[in-house]
Amino acid sequence: MSHSYDYDLIVIGGGSGGLAASKEASILGAKVACLDFVTPSPQGSTWGLGGTCVNVGCIPKKLMHQASVLGESFTDAKEFGWKISSEGHDWEKMVQSVQDYIGSLNWGYRTALREKNVTYINAKGKFVDPHTILCTKKNGKTETITTDKVIIAVGGRPKYLGVEGDTECCVSSDDIFSLPTKPGKTLCVGASYISLETAGFLTGIGCEVAVMARSVFLRGFDQDISDKIVSHMERHGTRFIRKAVPKKFEKVGDKVKVTFTNQEFGFDVEEEFDTVMLAVGREACTKDLGLEEAGLTYNPSSGKIEAPDEQTNVPHIYAIGDVLEQRQELTPVAIKAGVLLARRLYAGGVLKMDYNGVPTTVFTPLEYGCVGLSEEEAIAEHGEENVEVYVSMLKPLEWMIVKEEHEGVMHREDNSCYVKLITLLSENERVIGLHYLGPNAGEITQGYAVALKCGATKAQFDSTVGIHPTVSEEFTGLTITRRSGKDAAKKGC
């Protein structure tokens, strides 16, 4: 490629999106460098190549969620004839197994870059000008490299509250998956999915857990489902402290004393915990990236970059992944956007990333999978009179014979799982939202995402023969609507 720069493309950030874009661009003939550097968390946590998802996000989160699911299965197994007992959960063993697997992934990513002829630079990148990047290594040594094009893929990191003692006393999702000892009595601060997922698996492995939130849980998700998730977690051992905000954190021996304000009545409360985890949002890692030197415009409050079709206001500089304004912070989104962008830049590609209809799953104890619009979004966008909402409650067959109670609550409750299908009446009941609450939510939702992408209608769902006996077949025979007022609970098997 005709220019005088050191590289055709420099990708700043070695997370899922950055790695995908780097490898694809190199495969297509570009000379590529990928920069990656992890600034230690306030608690000192660092990790290898691969970004948030692999190291401190999706991968360790789901593995630890699986540990909790396996614990729940001990009760089920007894009803199926297995004579088993548990001596409790070994946190240290789980962490070691998870971290060993992550380490293998880190090595695999470095190997993959080498095989694809991508130059990997373990250094923090910063713009000197629109075509020049200053690389600062861990030992402080610097070098300057130049490039024809840049892709910013630096992702984000957890926010802190900015109250006394937060960085000194609290951990975040950057730290929780590698703690050397069991967290013990834990406070999860925040109403986010990260907070609820963490609280869920910690409760499941035997920790005493409380969740503190100032407002609604799972903002941006379907609130009907959100209420059911929180209610289920509360019945099964997680404590919720509502309408409260932390005011101060203090070290008291090996404990953390939390002073928080009850917003409803205005008084302060003090309580001690072994571990406090903050999950109050994330912010883009652009503060020290030199965006001004490159002439880039961005949102100063979030650090995020406005980039329609991934192109910033500086034509040769692009951005993908969590750093983008108003885009989903999801690994598969960053990967697909990065690959499609590389193909447009170096192979004459024309396909652009479609950010609509992106499926996702929240790995709470009852998993929640969704694709399309929430009920609130559908009504706001199309009007209540144009939206039909089909609902049903159920209990999976595998849970039917489990009758054991834990502290007066059925281990496997009747009608604890839930399905919802949202259709648009004005378009032949095209399905515009699908929601599922229950086991294996990600596996179930992924296939339906393809159907929604193809414009499936309620009639097509109804004409599909279900696989029996499964929970997913429920979507092929929904008859009760929200506006009918009928009870969606099952009365029999």
Coordinates of C-alpha atoms in Angstrom, one line a residue:
M1 CA 0.0 0.0 0.0
S2 CA 1.4 3.3 -1.1
H3 CA 2.4 5.6 1.8
S4 CA 5.4 6.4 3.9
Y5 CA 4.1 5.3 7.3
D6 CA 5.5 2.3 9.4
Y7 CA 2.2 0.5 9.2
D8 CA -1.0 0.3 7.1
L9 CA -3.0 -0.1 10.3
I10 CA -2.4 0.2 14.0
V11 CA -5.1 -1.2 16.3
I12 CA -5.0 0.2 19.8
G13 CA -6.5 -2.4 22.1
G14 CA -6.0 -6.1 22.3
G15 CA -9.5 -7.1 23.4
S16 CA -12.0 -9.2 21.4
G17 CA -12.7 -6.5 18.8
G18 CA -9.1 -5.3 18.4
L19 CA -7.8 -8.8 17.9
A20 CA -10.5 -9.7 15.4
A21 CA -9.8 -6.5 13.4
S22 CA -6.0 -7.0 13.5
K23 CA -6.1 -10.5 12.3
E24 CA -8.6 -9.9 9.5
A25 CA -6.8 -6.9 8.2
S26 CA -3.5 -8.8 8.1
I27 CA -5.1 -11.7 6.4
L28 CA -6.3 -9.3 3.7
G29 CA -2.7 -8.0 3.1
A30 CA -2.3 -5.0 5.5
K31 CA 0.8 -4.5 7.6
V32 CA -0.7 -4.4 11.1
A33 CA 0.4 -3.6 14.6
C34 CA -1.7 -4.3 17.7
L35 CA -1.0 -2.4 20.9
D36 CA -2.3 -3.7 24.2
F37 CA -1.6 -2.6 27.8
V38 CA -3.4 -3.2 31.0
T39 CA -3.2 -0.5 33.7
P40 CA -3.5 -2.2 37.1
S41 CA -6.8 -1.8 38.9
P42 CA -6.7 0.2 42.2
Q43 CA -6.3 -3.2 43.9
G44 CA -3.4 -4.1 41.7
S45 CA -5.1 -6.7 39.4
T46 CA -3.7 -7.1 35.8
W47 CA -4.1 -9.7 33.1
G48 CA -2.9 -10.9 29.8
L49 CA -3.8 -10.3 26.1
G50 CA -7.5 -10.7 25.3
G51 CA -9.4 -7.8 26.9
T52 CA -12.2 -7.7 29.4
C53 CA -14.3 -10.6 28.1
V54 CA -11.6 -13.2 28.4
N55 CA -9.9 -12.0 31.5
V56 CA -12.4 -10.3 33.8
G57 CA -15.7 -10.6 32.0
C58 CA -17.8 -13.1 30.1
I59 CA -15.4 -16.1 30.4
P60 CA -14.7 -16.2 34.2
K61 CA -18.2 -14.9 34.9
K62 CA -19.9 -17.8 33.1
L63 CA -17.5 -20.4 34.6
M64 CA -18.2 -19.2 38.1
H65 CA -22.0 -19.1 37.3
Q66 CA -21.6 -22.7 36.2
A67 CA -20.0 -23.5 39.6
S68 CA -23.2 -22.1 41.2
V69 CA -25.4 -24.1 38.8
L70 CA -23.6 -27.3 39.7
G71 CA -24.1 -26.6 43.4
E72 CA -27.9 -26.3 42.8
S73 CA -27.8 -29.6 41.0
F74 CA -26.8 -31.5 44.1
T75 CA -30.4 -31.2 45.4
D76 CA -31.7 -32.3 42.0
A77 CA -29.4 -35.2 41.8
K78 CA -30.7 -36.7 45.0
E79 CA -34.2 -36.9 43.6
F80 CA -32.9 -38.7 40.6
G81 CA -31.4 -41.4 42.7
W82 CA -27.8 -40.2 43.2
K83 CA -26.4 -40.8 46.6
I84 CA -24.1 -37.8 46.9
S85 CA -23.0 -35.3 49.5
S86 CA -21.0 -32.1 49.4
E87 CA -18.2 -30.9 51.7
G88 CA -18.8 -27.4 50.5
H89 CA -17.2 -25.2 47.8
D90 CA -13.4 -24.7 47.3
W91 CA -13.0 -21.1 46.1
E92 CA -9.2 -21.5 45.7
K93 CA -9.6 -24.5 43.5
M94 CA -12.2 -22.8 41.3
V95 CA -10.1 -19.7 40.9
Q96 CA -7.0 -21.7 40.0
S97 CA -8.9 -23.7 37.4
V98 CA -10.5 -20.6 35.9
Q99 CA -7.3 -18.6 35.8
D100 CA -5.3 -21.5 34.3
Y101 CA -7.9 -21.7 31.5
I102 CA -7.7 -17.9 30.9
G103 CA -3.9 -18.1 30.8
S104 CA -4.1 -20.7 28.0
L105 CA -6.3 -18.3 26.1
N106 CA -3.9 -15.4 26.6
W107 CA -1.1 -17.5 25.1
G108 CA -3.3 -18.6 22.3
Y109 CA -4.1 -15.1 21.3
R110 CA -0.4 -14.1 21.2
T111 CA 0.3 -17.2 19.0
A112 CA -2.6 -16.3 16.7
L113 CA -1.3 -12.8 16.2
R114 CA 2.2 -14.2 15.3
E115 CA 0.7 -16.7 12.9
K116 CA -1.3 -14.0 11.2
N117 CA 1.8 -11.7 10.9
V118 CA 0.4 -9.1 13.2
T119 CA 3.1 -7.2 15.2
Y120 CA 2.1 -7.4 18.9
I121 CA 3.3 -4.5 21.0
N122 CA 2.7 -4.7 24.8
A123 CA 2.6 -1.0 25.3
K124 CA 0.2 1.8 26.1
G125 CA -0.7 3.8 23.0
K126 CA -1.3 7.5 22.8
F127 CA -1.8 9.8 19.8
V128 CA 0.9 12.3 19.2
D129 CA -0.9 13.5 16.0
P130 CA -3.5 11.8 13.7
H131 CA -0.9 9.5 12.2
T132 CA 1.6 9.0 15.0
I133 CA 1.3 6.8 18.1
L134 CA 3.6 7.0 21.2
C135 CA 4.0 3.6 22.7
T136 CA 5.0 3.4 26.4
K137 CA 6.0 0.0 27.8
K138 CA 5.7 -1.2 31.4
N139 CA 9.4 -0.3 32.1
G140 CA 8.8 3.3 30.9
K141 CA 10.6 2.9 27.6
T142 CA 8.9 4.7 24.7
E143 CA 8.9 4.5 20.9
T144 CA 7.0 6.3 18.2
I145 CA 5.3 4.6 15.3
T146 CA 3.3 5.9 12.4
T147 CA 0.4 4.5 10.5
D148 CA -1.9 5.2 7.6
K149 CA -5.1 4.2 9.5
V150 CA -6.0 3.6 13.2
I151 CA -8.7 1.5 14.9
I152 CA -9.4 2.4 18.5
A153 CA -10.5 -0.7 20.4
V154 CA -9.5 0.2 24.0
G155 CA -12.7 -0.9 25.6
G156 CA -13.7 0.2 29.1
R157 CA -13.0 -0.2 32.8
P158 CA -15.3 -0.2 35.9
K159 CA -16.3 3.2 37.4
Y160 CA -15.8 4.1 41.0
L161 CA -18.2 6.1 43.1
G162 CA -15.9 8.9 44.1
V163 CA -16.8 8.6 47.8
E164 CA -14.4 8.3 50.7
G165 CA -12.5 5.0 50.7
D166 CA -13.9 3.5 47.5
T167 CA -10.6 2.8 45.7
E168 CA -8.9 1.7 48.9
C169 CA -11.6 -0.6 50.3
C170 CA -13.6 -1.9 47.3
V171 CA -13.0 -4.4 44.5
S172 CA -14.6 -4.4 41.1
S173 CA -15.1 -6.9 38.3
D174 CA -11.4 -6.4 37.5
D175 CA -10.6 -8.2 40.8
I176 CA -13.4 -10.5 41.8
F177 CA -12.5 -13.4 39.6
S178 CA -9.0 -13.7 40.9
L179 CA -9.4 -13.1 44.6
P180 CA -7.0 -15.5 46.4
T181 CA -9.6 -16.3 49.2
K182 CA -13.3 -16.7 49.3
P183 CA -15.1 -13.3 49.4
G184 CA -17.2 -14.2 52.5
K185 CA -19.9 -11.7 53.4
T186 CA -20.1 -9.6 50.3
L187 CA -21.9 -6.4 49.3
C188 CA -22.4 -5.9 45.6
V189 CA -23.1 -2.2 44.9
G190 CA -25.1 -1.5 41.8
A191 CA -28.3 -2.5 39.9
S192 CA -26.4 -3.6 36.8
Y193 CA -26.3 -7.1 35.3
I194 CA -22.6 -7.4 36.5
S195 CA -23.8 -6.8 40.1
L196 CA -26.7 -9.3 39.9
E197 CA -24.6 -11.9 38.1
T198 CA -21.9 -11.7 40.7
A199 CA -24.3 -11.7 43.6
G200 CA -26.0 -14.7 42.1
F201 CA -23.0 -17.0 41.7
L202 CA -21.6 -15.9 45.1
T203 CA -24.9 -16.8 46.8
G204 CA -24.9 -20.1 44.9
I205 CA -21.5 -21.1 46.2
G206 CA -22.4 -20.3 49.8
C207 CA -21.5 -16.7 50.5
E208 CA -23.7 -14.3 52.4
V209 CA -24.5 -11.6 49.8
A210 CA -26.3 -8.3 49.7
V211 CA -27.0 -6.1 46.7
M212 CA -27.3 -2.4 47.2
A213 CA -29.1 -0.2 44.5
R214 CA -30.4 3.3 44.4
S215 CA -33.0 2.8 41.7
V216 CA -34.3 0.2 39.1
F217 CA -32.5 -3.1 38.4
L218 CA -31.3 -4.0 35.0
R219 CA -32.0 -0.6 33.4
G220 CA -32.6 -0.9 29.7
F221 CA -33.8 -4.5 30.0
D222 CA -37.4 -5.6 30.1
Q223 CA -38.6 -4.5 33.6
D224 CA -41.2 -7.3 33.9
I225 CA -38.4 -9.8 33.6
S226 CA -36.1 -7.8 35.8
D227 CA -38.6 -7.8 38.6
K228 CA -38.9 -11.6 38.4
I229 CA -35.1 -12.1 38.5
V230 CA -34.7 -9.9 41.6
S231 CA -37.7 -11.6 43.3
H232 CA -36.3 -15.1 42.6
M233 CA -32.8 -14.1 43.9
E234 CA -34.4 -12.6 47.0
R235 CA -36.4 -15.7 47.8
H236 CA -33.3 -17.9 47.3
G237 CA -31.0 -16.2 49.7
T238 CA -29.6 -12.9 48.2
R239 CA -30.5 -9.8 50.3
F240 CA -31.5 -6.6 48.6
I241 CA -30.9 -3.1 50.1
R242 CA -33.1 -0.8 48.0
K243 CA -33.1 3.0 47.6
A244 CA -29.7 3.3 49.2
V245 CA -26.3 4.8 48.2
P246 CA -22.9 4.3 49.8
K247 CA -21.5 7.3 51.6
K248 CA -18.2 6.1 53.0
F249 CA -16.0 2.9 53.1
E250 CA -13.5 2.3 55.9
K251 CA -11.1 -0.5 56.7
V252 CA -11.9 -2.0 60.2
G253 CA -9.4 -4.8 60.7
D254 CA -9.9 -7.3 57.9
K255 CA -13.5 -6.0 57.3
V256 CA -14.9 -3.1 55.3
K257 CA -17.4 -0.9 57.2
V258 CA -19.9 0.6 54.8
T259 CA -21.8 3.8 55.7
F260 CA -24.8 4.2 53.4
T261 CA -27.8 6.5 53.1
N262 CA -31.4 5.3 52.9
Q263 CA -32.7 7.7 50.3
E264 CA -36.3 7.1 51.1
F265 CA -36.1 8.2 54.7
G266 CA -32.7 10.1 54.8
F267 CA -30.9 8.3 57.6
D268 CA -27.5 6.6 57.5
V269 CA -26.8 3.0 58.2
E270 CA -23.5 1.2 59.0
E271 CA -22.7 -2.4 58.3
E272 CA -19.5 -4.4 58.0
F273 CA -18.6 -6.8 55.1
D274 CA -15.7 -9.0 54.2
T275 CA -15.7 -7.8 50.6
V276 CA -17.4 -4.9 48.8
M277 CA -17.6 -5.1 45.0
L278 CA -18.6 -2.0 43.0
A279 CA -20.6 -2.6 39.8
V280 CA -21.9 0.9 39.1
G281 CA -21.1 1.2 35.4
R282 CA -18.1 1.4 33.1
E283 CA -16.2 4.2 31.3
A284 CA -14.2 4.1 28.1
C285 CA -10.4 3.9 28.4
T286 CA -9.8 7.1 26.4
K287 CA -8.7 9.5 29.1
D288 CA -5.0 9.2 28.3
L289 CA -5.3 8.3 24.7
G290 CA -4.5 11.7 23.3
L291 CA -7.8 12.1 21.4
E292 CA -7.4 15.9 21.3
E293 CA -4.0 15.6 19.6
A294 CA -5.6 13.4 16.9
G295 CA -8.4 15.9 16.4
L296 CA -11.1 13.5 17.6
T297 CA -14.4 14.5 19.1
Y298 CA -15.9 12.5 21.9
N299 CA -18.3 12.6 24.9
P300 CA -16.3 14.2 27.7
S301 CA -18.5 12.7 30.4
S302 CA -18.3 9.0 29.2
G303 CA -15.1 9.2 27.2
K304 CA -17.0 7.5 24.4
I305 CA -16.5 8.2 20.7
E306 CA -19.3 9.0 18.2
A307 CA -18.5 7.0 15.1
P308 CA -21.3 6.2 12.6
D309 CA -20.3 3.0 10.8
E310 CA -17.3 2.9 13.1
Q311 CA -15.7 6.0 11.3
T312 CA -14.8 9.0 13.6
N313 CA -14.8 12.6 12.6
V314 CA -11.1 12.1 11.5
P315 CA -11.7 10.0 8.3
H316 CA -8.7 7.6 8.7
I317 CA -9.4 6.9 12.4
Y318 CA -12.0 4.3 13.3
A319 CA -13.4 2.9 16.6
I320 CA -15.1 -0.4 17.5
G321 CA -16.5 -2.1 20.6
D322 CA -17.3 -0.7 24.1
V323 CA -15.6 2.7 23.3
L324 CA -18.5 3.6 20.9
E325 CA -21.2 6.0 21.9
Q326 CA -24.7 4.4 22.0
R327 CA -23.6 0.9 21.1
Q328 CA -23.9 -2.4 22.9
E329 CA -21.0 -3.3 25.1
L330 CA -20.9 -6.9 24.0
T331 CA -18.0 -9.1 22.8
P332 CA -19.7 -10.5 19.7
V333 CA -20.7 -7.0 18.6
A334 CA -17.1 -5.8 18.8
I335 CA -15.8 -8.9 17.0
K336 CA -18.3 -8.7 14.1
A337 CA -17.9 -4.9 13.8
G338 CA -14.1 -5.3 13.7
V339 CA -14.1 -8.0 11.0
L340 CA -16.6 -6.2 8.8
L341 CA -14.6 -2.9 9.1
A342 CA -11.3 -4.6 8.1
R343 CA -13.0 -6.1 5.1
R344 CA -14.4 -2.7 4.0
L345 CA -10.9 -1.1 4.5
Y346 CA -8.8 -3.8 2.8
A347 CA -11.1 -6.0 0.6
G348 CA -13.6 -3.7 -0.9
G349 CA -16.3 -5.0 1.4
V350 CA -19.7 -3.2 1.6
L351 CA -21.4 -4.9 4.6
K352 CA -21.8 -2.8 7.7
M353 CA -22.4 -3.8 11.2
D354 CA -26.1 -4.1 12.1
Y355 CA -26.6 -3.0 15.7
N356 CA -30.3 -3.9 15.7
G357 CA -31.7 -7.2 16.9
V358 CA -28.6 -8.1 18.9
P359 CA -29.3 -11.0 21.3
T360 CA -27.8 -11.2 24.8
T361 CA -28.1 -13.2 28.0
V362 CA -27.8 -12.2 31.6
F363 CA -26.3 -15.1 33.6
T364 CA -28.2 -14.6 36.9
P365 CA -29.3 -17.7 38.8
L366 CA -32.4 -17.8 36.6
E367 CA -30.8 -16.9 33.2
Y368 CA -32.4 -14.2 31.1
G369 CA -32.0 -14.3 27.3
C370 CA -33.5 -11.6 25.0
V371 CA -33.5 -10.3 21.5
G372 CA -35.3 -7.3 20.1
L373 CA -37.4 -4.8 22.0
S374 CA -38.4 -4.9 25.6
E375 CA -42.1 -4.5 26.4
E376 CA -41.5 -0.9 27.4
E377 CA -39.5 -0.1 24.3
A378 CA -42.1 -1.7 22.0
I379 CA -45.0 0.3 23.5
A380 CA -43.0 3.6 23.4
E381 CA -41.9 3.0 19.8
H382 CA -45.2 1.7 18.3
G383 CA -48.0 2.5 20.8
E384 CA -49.7 0.1 23.1
E385 CA -52.6 -0.4 20.7
N386 CA -50.2 -1.7 18.0
V387 CA -48.3 -4.2 20.3
E388 CA -49.4 -7.6 21.3
V389 CA -47.6 -9.3 24.2
Y390 CA -47.8 -13.1 24.7
V391 CA -46.7 -14.5 28.0
S392 CA -46.5 -17.9 29.7
M393 CA -45.0 -19.3 32.9
L394 CA -43.7 -22.8 33.3
K395 CA -41.5 -25.2 35.1
P396 CA -39.0 -27.4 33.2
L397 CA -39.7 -31.1 33.2
E398 CA -36.3 -31.7 34.8
W399 CA -37.4 -29.8 37.8
M400 CA -40.8 -31.4 38.2
I401 CA -39.7 -34.2 40.6
V402 CA -37.6 -32.0 42.8
K403 CA -39.6 -31.4 45.9
E404 CA -37.0 -30.3 48.5
E405 CA -37.2 -27.0 50.3
H406 CA -34.5 -24.7 51.4
E407 CA -35.5 -22.5 54.4
G408 CA -39.1 -22.8 53.5
V409 CA -38.7 -22.1 49.8
M410 CA -39.1 -24.8 47.1
H411 CA -35.7 -25.4 45.6
R412 CA -37.4 -25.7 42.2
E413 CA -40.5 -23.5 42.3
D414 CA -43.6 -23.9 40.2
N415 CA -44.0 -21.3 37.4
S416 CA -40.5 -19.8 38.0
C417 CA -39.6 -19.7 34.3
Y418 CA -41.2 -17.3 31.9
V419 CA -41.4 -16.6 28.2
K420 CA -42.6 -13.5 26.4
L421 CA -43.2 -12.8 22.8
I422 CA -43.8 -9.2 21.6
T423 CA -45.5 -8.7 18.2
L424 CA -46.4 -5.8 16.0
L425 CA -50.0 -6.0 15.0
S426 CA -49.7 -3.6 12.1
E427 CA -47.1 -5.8 10.4
N428 CA -48.9 -9.2 10.4
E429 CA -47.7 -9.7 14.0
R430 CA -44.0 -9.7 13.2
V431 CA -42.1 -10.6 16.3
I432 CA -40.2 -7.6 17.5
G433 CA -39.1 -8.9 21.0
L434 CA -38.4 -12.3 22.5
H435 CA -37.6 -12.8 26.2
Y436 CA -36.9 -16.0 28.1
L437 CA -36.2 -16.5 31.8
G438 CA -34.9 -20.0 32.8
P439 CA -32.1 -22.5 32.4
N440 CA -29.9 -22.4 29.3
A441 CA -31.1 -19.0 28.2
G442 CA -28.2 -18.2 25.9
E443 CA -28.5 -21.5 24.0
I444 CA -32.3 -21.0 23.6
T445 CA -32.2 -17.3 22.6
Q446 CA -29.4 -17.6 20.0
G447 CA -31.5 -19.6 17.5
Y448 CA -34.5 -17.3 17.9
A449 CA -32.3 -14.3 17.1
V450 CA -31.9 -15.7 13.6
A451 CA -35.7 -16.0 13.3
L452 CA -36.2 -12.4 14.3
K453 CA -33.5 -11.3 11.9
C454 CA -35.5 -13.0 9.1
G455 CA -38.7 -11.1 10.1
A456 CA -40.5 -14.1 11.6
T457 CA -44.2 -13.6 12.5
K458 CA -46.3 -15.0 15.3
A459 CA -48.1 -17.3 12.7
Q460 CA -44.7 -18.8 11.7
F461 CA -43.9 -19.5 15.4
D462 CA -47.3 -21.1 15.8
S463 CA -46.8 -23.3 12.7
T464 CA -43.5 -24.6 13.9
V465 CA -43.6 -28.0 15.6
G466 CA -42.0 -27.8 19.0
I467 CA -39.3 -30.2 20.3
H468 CA -40.8 -32.2 23.2
P469 CA -40.2 -32.1 26.1
T470 CA -38.3 -28.8 26.2
V471 CA -38.9 -25.3 27.6
S472 CA -38.2 -23.8 24.2
E473 CA -41.3 -25.4 22.6
E474 CA -43.3 -23.0 24.7
F475 CA -42.7 -20.3 22.1
T476 CA -44.5 -22.3 19.5
G477 CA -47.9 -22.3 21.3
L478 CA -48.4 -19.1 23.1
T479 CA -52.0 -18.1 23.4
I480 CA -52.4 -15.8 26.5
T481 CA -51.9 -12.1 25.9
R482 CA -51.1 -9.3 28.3
R483 CA -54.3 -7.4 27.3
S484 CA -56.5 -10.5 27.9
G485 CA -55.9 -10.3 31.6
K486 CA -55.7 -14.1 31.9
D487 CA -53.4 -15.9 34.3
A488 CA -50.3 -17.1 32.5
A489 CA -49.3 -19.6 35.3
K490 CA -49.5 -23.3 34.6
K491 CA -51.9 -25.3 36.7
G492 CA -50.6 -28.7 35.8
C493 CA -47.6 -30.4 34.1

